[in-house]
Amino acid sequence: MNILVVNAGSSSMKYQLINMDDETVMAKGNAERIGIEGSKLVHRATGKDPVEVVQPMSNHTEAIRLIMKELTDPEHGAVSDMSQIHAVGHRIVHGGDKMTKSVIVDDYVKSEIEKAIAWAPLHNGGALMGIEACENVMPGVPMVTVFDTAFHQTIPDYAHVYGIPYKYYAENRIRRYGAHGTSHRYVSQRCAQFLGLPLENSRIISCHVGNGGSITAVKNGQSVDTSMGLTPLEGILMGSRSGDVDPTVVEFIMRDGKTIQEAMDVLNKQSGLLGVSGVSSDMRDIVSTAQQGNARSQLALNIFNYRIRKYIGAYAAAMGGVDAIVFTAGIGENVQVVREGVLQGLEWMGVKLDPERNKQRGDEFLISTDDSPVKVVVIATNEELMIARDTLALVSAQ
Ligand code: ADP
């Protein structure tokens, strides 16, 4: 079965076509600037040259039409016609508080995605347009939605209810929702397989560390706490997001006449690595400038590592111990000085890093010593594959 995985945003549509017989990627691409001047599609079928089609796409339906044209193109395509695309899996950032697992798309599911637009305005709105575009262009093809928040719906109330008046929870559904759930689910499962740990009897701390990042406590295969909250602003330090701050900071930021929206922009877009260093939101720039002696880049890096370490300590406490720690995403997979900085000083809790192993590169590798009571691994995340697996399972059971 060939499954198209679609990740639609407000003005973009990323996709991968996956052959589920051997879980290989047949083609992938991105339709960019949908509805904006200068739209283009970048497409590549595996083993073929990439193509760039610069063509106006005024909406998501036009984008998916163009994607279909390229996927079935005799020269650049991956399949001979659309009937060889058997199902579509959609990535949805926010499923609100009803979507606890992946589901086949129907009107109820779409209305829940719509309700959650308030928590993920840019993404959920775009994702709905993506679903409707696929329904227009591929009528009758089964569709599944996979929610980033679903994995975190197992977090108990004492960890997901905020300490503010209860009516905001009961009436407005203000609570911890978390994010990156599909990635945390994938890497925690792979981590258990890789180490030969029984997932149903394991305590894993999953560190998804990219431009945005979150740490999740995964006990017996279920999320029991996560660092992101109502929105992706809470938690660790990020590229341009502050992570945890005292809310009173907002009041101070607003003292020079900024609106609440401008103050939130400061926390979301001008903070984090960028805000502290004044150099960049990109970890590569932070590491290189810190190595050249830039004190604020070094401080940004120190805060970054310390925050992750603090969450690891907290989640070990939350789970009554930890068997394994897994690093993933752009920084988690690639930046050894961050992994080293995070794990430094955790020997007391049984984490022994092997500096040589930490220098490796690859999709899956162990970085702790053989005698380390807590195992530490790096696992390349693969959210698209997880979405395709869920889609296959649901469509096959229909
Ligand atoms: P997101 O998906 O949240 O936008 P990513 O997971 O792609 O982010 O991570 C982006 C971050 O990872 C950037 O800070 C970037 O510097 C870092 N990164 C990605 N690849 C590498 C690499 N090969 N070496 C060093 N840093 C990297």
Short mmCIF file of C-alpha atoms and ligand atoms in Angstrom, two decimals:
data_model
loop_
_atom_site.label_atom_id
_atom_site.label_comp_id
_atom_site.label_asym_id
_atom_site.label_seq_id
_atom_site.Cartn_x
_atom_site.Cartn_y
_atom_site.Cartn_z
CA MET A 1 0.00 0.00 0.00
CA ASN A 2 1.29 3.48 -0.93
CA ILE A 3 0.44 6.20 1.56
CA LEU A 4 0.70 9.93 1.01
CA VAL A 5 1.63 11.78 4.18
CA VAL A 6 0.60 15.43 4.10
CA ASN A 7 1.73 18.18 6.46
CA ALA A 8 -0.21 21.28 5.47
CA GLY A 9 0.35 24.70 6.97
CA SER A 10 -1.35 27.98 6.17
CA SER A 11 0.79 28.57 3.07
CA SER A 12 2.70 25.32 2.56
CA MET A 13 2.12 21.64 1.96
CA LYS A 14 4.92 19.19 2.68
CA TYR A 15 4.42 15.61 1.56
CA GLN A 16 6.00 12.17 1.39
CA LEU A 17 4.75 9.18 -0.55
CA ILE A 18 5.67 6.02 1.37
CA ASN A 19 5.56 2.43 0.13
CA MET A 20 4.37 0.55 3.21
CA ASP A 21 5.52 -2.85 1.92
CA ASP A 22 9.07 -1.91 2.87
CA GLU A 23 8.46 1.52 4.46
CA THR A 24 10.55 3.31 1.85
CA VAL A 25 10.04 6.88 0.69
CA MET A 26 9.02 6.96 -2.99
CA ALA A 27 8.87 10.73 -3.31
CA LYS A 28 8.80 13.86 -1.22
CA GLY A 29 8.39 17.57 -1.66
CA ASN A 30 7.01 20.87 -0.53
CA ALA A 31 4.53 23.28 -2.09
CA GLU A 32 5.55 26.68 -0.78
CA ARG A 33 3.95 30.13 -0.72
CA ILE A 34 0.44 28.85 -1.46
CA GLY A 35 -1.83 31.86 -1.98
CA ILE A 36 1.18 34.19 -1.99
CA GLU A 37 3.13 35.72 -4.87
CA GLY A 38 5.95 33.42 -6.00
CA SER A 39 4.46 29.98 -5.20
CA LYS A 40 6.57 27.00 -6.15
CA LEU A 41 6.70 23.25 -5.75
CA VAL A 42 9.94 21.46 -4.98
CA HIS A 43 9.54 17.75 -5.71
CA ARG A 44 11.83 14.75 -5.76
CA ALA A 45 11.09 11.13 -6.50
CA THR A 46 13.63 8.77 -4.93
CA GLY A 47 16.47 8.03 -7.34
CA LYS A 48 15.48 10.82 -9.70
CA ASP A 49 16.58 14.42 -10.10
CA PRO A 50 14.68 17.03 -8.09
CA VAL A 51 12.35 19.37 -9.94
CA GLU A 52 11.22 22.88 -9.10
CA VAL A 53 7.93 24.03 -10.58
CA VAL A 54 7.35 27.76 -10.28
CA GLN A 55 3.65 28.22 -10.84
CA PRO A 56 0.89 30.17 -9.10
CA MET A 57 -1.07 28.12 -6.53
CA SER A 58 -3.87 30.24 -5.18
CA ASN A 59 -5.14 27.65 -2.69
CA HIS A 60 -4.43 24.18 -1.22
CA THR A 61 -6.59 22.43 -3.87
CA GLU A 62 -4.39 23.86 -6.62
CA ALA A 63 -1.32 22.80 -4.64
CA ILE A 64 -2.45 19.19 -4.25
CA ARG A 65 -3.39 19.08 -7.96
CA LEU A 66 0.13 20.12 -8.85
CA ILE A 67 1.59 17.61 -6.37
CA MET A 68 -0.51 14.84 -7.99
CA LYS A 69 0.68 15.93 -11.44
CA GLU A 70 4.32 15.59 -10.35
CA LEU A 71 3.77 12.32 -8.45
CA THR A 72 2.26 10.75 -11.59
CA ASP A 73 4.56 12.44 -14.11
CA PRO A 74 6.21 9.84 -16.40
CA GLU A 75 9.60 11.48 -16.01
CA HIS A 76 9.66 12.91 -12.44
CA GLY A 77 6.91 10.87 -10.84
CA ALA A 78 6.81 7.88 -8.50
CA VAL A 79 3.55 6.16 -9.56
CA SER A 80 1.81 5.73 -12.92
CA ASP A 81 -1.56 7.13 -11.85
CA MET A 82 -3.49 8.39 -8.84
CA SER A 83 -5.15 5.01 -8.18
CA GLN A 84 -1.76 3.90 -6.83
CA ILE A 85 -2.07 6.30 -3.93
CA HIS A 86 -4.18 4.23 -1.56
CA ALA A 87 -4.63 6.46 1.47
CA VAL A 88 -3.62 9.83 2.90
CA GLY A 89 -2.34 10.53 6.41
CA HIS A 90 -2.59 14.14 7.58
CA ARG A 91 -0.40 15.63 10.29
CA ILE A 92 -2.45 17.82 12.61
CA VAL A 93 -0.66 19.94 15.20
CA HIS A 94 -3.58 20.31 17.59
CA GLY A 95 -6.40 17.89 18.29
CA GLY A 96 -7.88 19.71 21.28
CA ASP A 97 -8.95 17.59 24.24
CA LYS A 98 -11.08 15.00 22.43
CA MET A 99 -8.57 13.48 20.02
CA THR A 100 -6.67 10.88 21.99
CA LYS A 101 -5.46 8.85 19.03
CA SER A 102 -5.25 8.82 15.24
CA VAL A 103 -8.61 8.50 13.48
CA ILE A 104 -10.24 8.21 10.06
CA VAL A 105 -11.38 11.66 8.89
CA ASP A 106 -15.09 12.46 9.17
CA ASP A 107 -17.15 15.57 9.86
CA TYR A 108 -16.80 15.23 13.65
CA VAL A 109 -13.01 15.05 13.38
CA LYS A 110 -12.95 18.10 11.14
CA SER A 111 -15.11 20.05 13.59
CA GLU A 112 -12.71 19.16 16.45
CA ILE A 113 -9.74 20.35 14.36
CA GLU A 114 -11.64 23.56 13.73
CA LYS A 115 -12.36 24.01 17.45
CA ALA A 116 -8.64 23.67 18.19
CA ILE A 117 -7.73 26.44 15.72
CA ALA A 118 -7.60 28.82 18.69
CA TRP A 119 -4.57 26.91 20.05
CA ALA A 120 -2.75 26.49 16.74
CA PRO A 121 -4.15 29.15 14.41
CA LEU A 122 -1.60 28.96 11.62
CA HIS A 123 -1.29 25.23 11.48
CA ASN A 124 -4.75 23.86 12.19
CA GLY A 125 -6.39 26.27 9.73
CA GLY A 126 -3.94 25.16 7.04
CA ALA A 127 -4.37 21.50 7.92
CA LEU A 128 -8.13 21.74 7.45
CA MET A 129 -7.58 23.33 4.05
CA GLY A 130 -5.18 20.47 3.27
CA ILE A 131 -7.76 17.82 4.18
CA GLU A 132 -10.46 19.48 2.12
CA ALA A 133 -8.10 19.93 -0.82
CA CYS A 134 -7.27 16.21 -0.77
CA GLU A 135 -10.96 15.34 -0.54
CA ASN A 136 -11.59 17.51 -3.62
CA VAL A 137 -8.77 16.11 -5.69
CA MET A 138 -8.80 12.47 -4.47
CA PRO A 139 -12.46 11.63 -3.82
CA GLY A 140 -13.01 8.25 -2.22
CA VAL A 141 -9.41 7.85 -1.01
CA PRO A 142 -9.44 7.08 2.75
CA MET A 143 -7.89 9.75 4.95
CA VAL A 144 -6.52 9.60 8.47
CA THR A 145 -5.57 12.41 10.84
CA VAL A 146 -2.64 12.01 13.21
CA PHE A 147 -2.50 14.60 16.00
CA ASP A 148 0.68 15.91 17.64
CA THR A 149 -1.27 16.40 20.87
CA ALA A 150 -2.91 12.95 20.98
CA PHE A 151 0.05 11.15 22.59
CA HIS A 152 -0.09 13.58 25.54
CA GLN A 153 -3.75 12.96 26.34
CA THR A 154 -2.63 10.30 28.85
CA ILE A 155 -0.97 12.95 31.04
CA PRO A 156 -2.79 12.85 34.41
CA ASP A 157 -4.83 15.85 35.55
CA TYR A 158 -2.36 16.90 38.25
CA ALA A 159 0.22 17.36 35.48
CA HIS A 160 -2.04 18.95 32.86
CA VAL A 161 -4.24 21.34 34.89
CA TYR A 162 -2.65 24.75 35.56
CA GLY A 163 -2.80 26.28 39.05
CA ILE A 164 -5.20 29.04 37.99
CA PRO A 165 -8.96 29.31 38.69
CA TYR A 166 -10.53 26.00 37.71
CA LYS A 167 -13.16 27.64 35.50
CA TYR A 168 -10.50 28.34 32.86
CA TYR A 169 -9.96 24.60 32.60
CA ALA A 170 -13.59 23.59 32.86
CA GLU A 171 -15.05 26.27 30.63
CA ASN A 172 -12.21 27.33 28.34
CA ARG A 173 -10.17 24.10 28.18
CA ILE A 174 -6.98 25.96 29.21
CA ARG A 175 -4.56 23.16 30.05
CA ARG A 176 -1.28 21.51 29.07
CA TYR A 177 -1.67 19.95 25.63
CA GLY A 178 1.99 19.48 24.70
CA ALA A 179 3.40 19.06 21.21
CA HIS A 180 5.72 16.85 19.12
CA GLY A 181 3.64 13.86 20.32
CA THR A 182 4.11 11.88 17.11
CA SER A 183 7.86 12.31 17.38
CA HIS A 184 7.99 11.41 21.09
CA ARG A 185 5.86 8.33 20.39
CA TYR A 186 8.09 7.24 17.50
CA VAL A 187 11.44 7.73 19.24
CA SER A 188 10.33 6.23 22.55
CA GLN A 189 9.10 3.10 20.73
CA ARG A 190 12.29 2.86 18.67
CA CYS A 191 14.42 3.51 21.77
CA ALA A 192 12.77 0.59 23.58
CA GLN A 193 13.24 -1.67 20.53
CA PHE A 194 16.84 -0.55 20.08
CA LEU A 195 17.71 -1.30 23.72
CA GLY A 196 15.60 -4.43 24.02
CA LEU A 197 13.51 -2.81 26.77
CA PRO A 198 9.89 -3.92 27.18
CA LEU A 199 8.00 -0.71 26.31
CA GLU A 200 5.07 -1.63 28.59
CA ASN A 201 7.47 -1.70 31.53
CA SER A 202 9.83 1.18 30.87
CA ARG A 203 10.62 4.75 31.89
CA ILE A 204 11.97 6.80 29.01
CA ILE A 205 12.71 10.52 28.84
CA SER A 206 12.34 11.70 25.27
CA CYS A 207 14.16 14.91 24.32
CA HIS A 208 12.91 16.34 21.03
CA VAL A 209 15.36 19.19 20.60
CA GLY A 210 15.12 21.20 17.40
CA ASN A 211 14.37 24.81 16.69
CA GLY A 212 11.30 24.17 18.82
CA GLY A 213 11.78 21.55 21.50
CA SER A 214 10.03 19.58 24.19
CA ILE A 215 10.93 16.95 26.77
CA THR A 216 8.47 14.14 27.55
CA ALA A 217 8.26 11.57 30.33
CA VAL A 218 7.12 8.30 28.74
CA LYS A 219 6.14 5.67 31.28
CA ASN A 220 5.18 2.22 30.03
CA GLY A 221 4.79 3.63 26.52
CA GLN A 222 2.49 6.49 27.58
CA SER A 223 3.19 10.19 27.95
CA VAL A 224 2.84 11.17 31.62
CA ASP A 225 4.21 14.71 31.38
CA THR A 226 5.65 17.03 28.78
CA SER A 227 7.37 20.40 28.86
CA MET A 228 5.25 22.27 26.31
CA GLY A 229 1.96 23.57 27.60
CA LEU A 230 -1.15 25.22 26.26
CA THR A 231 1.04 26.37 23.37
CA PRO A 232 4.60 25.61 22.26
CA LEU A 233 5.92 28.54 24.30
CA GLU A 234 6.33 26.72 27.61
CA GLY A 235 9.25 24.52 28.61
CA ILE A 236 12.89 24.51 27.59
CA LEU A 237 14.74 27.38 25.91
CA MET A 238 14.21 27.29 22.14
CA GLY A 239 15.56 28.98 19.00
CA SER A 240 13.53 32.14 19.46
CA ARG A 241 11.07 31.15 22.23
CA SER A 242 11.69 31.88 25.88
CA GLY A 243 10.33 28.65 27.33
CA ASP A 244 9.33 28.90 31.02
CA VAL A 245 9.19 32.44 32.41
CA ASP A 246 7.43 34.10 35.31
CA PRO A 247 4.24 35.55 33.71
CA THR A 248 5.02 38.86 35.43
CA VAL A 249 7.81 39.30 32.88
CA VAL A 250 5.03 40.05 30.37
CA GLU A 251 3.92 43.01 32.48
CA PHE A 252 7.47 44.41 32.43
CA ILE A 253 7.83 43.94 28.67
CA MET A 254 4.59 45.89 28.20
CA ARG A 255 5.68 48.86 30.29
CA ASP A 256 7.05 50.77 27.29
CA GLY A 257 3.64 50.74 25.62
CA LYS A 258 3.78 47.37 23.85
CA THR A 259 0.48 45.62 23.26
CA ILE A 260 -0.07 42.12 24.62
CA GLN A 261 0.38 40.78 21.09
CA GLU A 262 3.72 42.56 20.78
CA ALA A 263 4.79 41.25 24.16
CA MET A 264 3.89 37.72 23.12
CA ASP A 265 5.90 38.26 19.95
CA VAL A 266 8.90 39.16 22.13
CA LEU A 267 8.55 35.82 23.95
CA ASN A 268 7.85 33.77 20.81
CA LYS A 269 10.06 35.36 18.20
CA GLN A 270 12.77 37.45 19.87
CA SER A 271 13.71 35.32 22.86
CA GLY A 272 15.42 31.96 23.35
CA LEU A 273 18.88 31.44 21.83
CA LEU A 274 18.34 34.52 19.67
CA GLY A 275 17.27 36.79 22.49
CA VAL A 276 19.98 35.78 24.95
CA SER A 277 22.87 35.67 22.46
CA GLY A 278 21.81 38.51 20.18
CA VAL A 279 23.50 36.40 17.49
CA SER A 280 21.12 33.85 16.02
CA SER A 281 18.29 31.41 16.72
CA ASP A 282 20.24 28.67 14.95
CA MET A 283 22.24 26.32 17.17
CA ARG A 284 25.06 26.01 14.62
CA ASP A 285 25.73 29.76 14.91
CA ILE A 286 25.48 29.63 18.70
CA VAL A 287 28.00 26.78 19.00
CA SER A 288 30.47 28.34 16.58
CA THR A 289 30.34 31.83 18.12
CA ALA A 290 30.54 30.40 21.65
CA GLN A 291 33.67 28.49 20.58
CA GLN A 292 35.11 31.76 19.26
CA GLY A 293 34.66 33.27 22.71
CA ASN A 294 31.30 35.05 22.45
CA ALA A 295 30.19 35.17 26.09
CA ARG A 296 26.49 35.66 25.38
CA SER A 297 26.39 32.76 22.95
CA GLN A 298 28.05 30.67 25.64
CA LEU A 299 25.45 31.85 28.15
CA ALA A 300 22.61 30.98 25.73
CA LEU A 301 24.12 27.51 25.30
CA ASN A 302 24.50 27.08 29.06
CA ILE A 303 20.87 28.07 29.69
CA PHE A 304 19.74 25.77 26.87
CA ASN A 305 21.55 22.74 28.29
CA TYR A 306 20.66 23.48 31.90
CA ARG A 307 16.95 23.71 31.18
CA ILE A 308 16.93 20.32 29.49
CA ARG A 309 18.90 18.80 32.38
CA LYS A 310 16.42 20.26 34.84
CA TYR A 311 13.51 18.66 32.99
CA ILE A 312 15.33 15.33 32.91
CA GLY A 313 15.68 15.50 36.70
CA ALA A 314 12.04 16.46 37.09
CA TYR A 315 10.80 13.64 34.87
CA ALA A 316 12.99 11.06 36.56
CA ALA A 317 11.23 12.13 39.75
CA ALA A 318 7.82 12.03 38.05
CA MET A 319 8.37 8.44 36.90
CA GLY A 320 10.18 7.16 39.98
CA GLY A 321 13.37 6.64 38.00
CA VAL A 322 14.51 6.40 34.42
CA ASP A 323 15.73 3.53 32.23
CA ALA A 324 16.65 5.46 29.11
CA ILE A 325 17.05 8.96 27.71
CA VAL A 326 16.61 9.53 23.99
CA PHE A 327 17.71 12.56 21.96
CA THR A 328 16.11 13.47 18.65
CA ALA A 329 15.41 16.30 16.12
CA GLY A 330 17.86 18.76 14.53
CA ILE A 331 19.87 19.55 17.65
CA GLY A 332 19.31 16.29 19.55
CA GLU A 333 20.48 14.23 16.58
CA ASN A 334 23.39 16.40 15.49
CA VAL A 335 24.92 18.53 18.23
CA GLN A 336 27.24 16.55 20.48
CA VAL A 337 28.18 19.53 22.66
CA VAL A 338 24.52 19.96 23.61
CA ARG A 339 24.10 16.27 24.52
CA GLU A 340 27.34 16.45 26.52
CA GLY A 341 26.30 19.71 28.21
CA VAL A 342 22.87 18.36 29.10
CA LEU A 343 24.14 15.09 30.57
CA GLN A 344 27.03 16.65 32.48
CA GLY A 345 26.55 16.17 36.20
CA LEU A 346 23.86 13.50 35.89
CA GLU A 347 26.23 10.69 36.95
CA TRP A 348 24.54 10.68 40.38
CA MET A 349 21.40 9.37 38.76
CA GLY A 350 23.20 6.71 36.77
CA VAL A 351 23.90 8.49 33.49
CA LYS A 352 27.39 7.75 32.18
CA LEU A 353 28.14 9.34 28.83
CA ASP A 354 30.75 7.74 26.55
CA PRO A 355 32.46 10.76 24.90
CA GLU A 356 33.68 8.70 21.93
CA ARG A 357 30.25 7.23 21.23
CA ASN A 358 28.78 10.72 21.51
CA LYS A 359 30.89 11.77 18.49
CA GLN A 360 29.12 9.31 16.18
CA ARG A 361 26.72 10.29 13.43
CA GLY A 362 23.87 8.21 12.18
CA ASP A 363 20.20 7.39 12.59
CA GLU A 364 20.34 5.30 15.77
CA PHE A 365 23.21 4.92 18.21
CA LEU A 366 24.03 4.45 21.87
CA ILE A 367 26.03 7.22 23.58
CA SER A 368 26.17 5.90 27.16
CA THR A 369 28.87 3.52 28.45
CA ASP A 370 28.18 -0.21 28.63
CA ASP A 371 27.98 -0.02 32.44
CA SER A 372 25.74 3.05 32.52
CA PRO A 373 22.61 2.16 34.55
CA VAL A 374 20.62 4.67 32.47
CA LYS A 375 21.02 4.11 28.73
CA VAL A 376 21.27 7.13 26.46
CA VAL A 377 20.52 6.86 22.75
CA VAL A 378 20.18 9.10 19.72
CA ILE A 379 17.30 8.18 17.42
CA ALA A 380 16.49 10.11 14.24
CA THR A 381 12.84 11.00 14.42
CA ASN A 382 10.48 10.00 11.63
CA GLU A 383 7.08 11.55 12.14
CA GLU A 384 6.05 10.83 8.53
CA LEU A 385 6.63 7.12 8.98
CA MET A 386 4.65 7.10 12.22
CA ILE A 387 1.77 8.88 10.43
CA ALA A 388 1.95 6.39 7.56
CA ARG A 389 1.93 3.44 10.00
CA ASP A 390 -1.13 4.80 11.81
CA THR A 391 -2.84 5.41 8.47
CA LEU A 392 -2.08 1.88 7.29
CA ALA A 393 -3.37 0.35 10.53
CA LEU A 394 -6.65 2.30 10.48
CA VAL A 395 -7.33 1.90 6.77
CA SER A 396 -6.56 -1.84 6.87
CA ALA A 397 -8.97 -2.31 9.79
CA GLN A 398 -11.83 -0.56 7.96
P1 ADP B 1 12.27 22.44 13.69
O1 ADP B 1 11.76 21.21 13.01
O2 ADP B 1 11.79 22.63 15.09
O3 ADP B 1 12.19 23.69 12.86
P2 ADP B 1 14.84 21.09 13.50
O4 ADP B 1 14.51 19.83 14.20
O5 ADP B 1 15.05 21.06 12.03
O6 ADP B 1 13.84 22.25 13.87
O7 ADP B 1 16.17 21.67 14.18
C1 ADP B 1 16.75 22.88 13.80
C2 ADP B 1 17.95 23.14 14.70
O8 ADP B 1 18.86 22.02 14.57
C3 ADP B 1 18.75 24.38 14.35
O9 ADP B 1 19.10 25.06 15.54
C4 ADP B 1 20.00 23.83 13.66
O10 ADP B 1 21.11 24.62 13.93
C5 ADP B 1 20.17 22.48 14.29
N1 ADP B 1 20.80 21.53 13.38
C6 ADP B 1 20.20 20.84 12.39
N2 ADP B 1 21.09 20.08 11.72
C7 ADP B 1 22.29 20.29 12.30
C8 ADP B 1 23.62 19.80 12.08
N3 ADP B 1 23.89 18.92 11.12
N4 ADP B 1 24.58 20.24 12.89
C9 ADP B 1 24.32 21.13 13.85
N5 ADP B 1 23.10 21.63 14.11
C10 ADP B 1 22.10 21.22 13.36
#
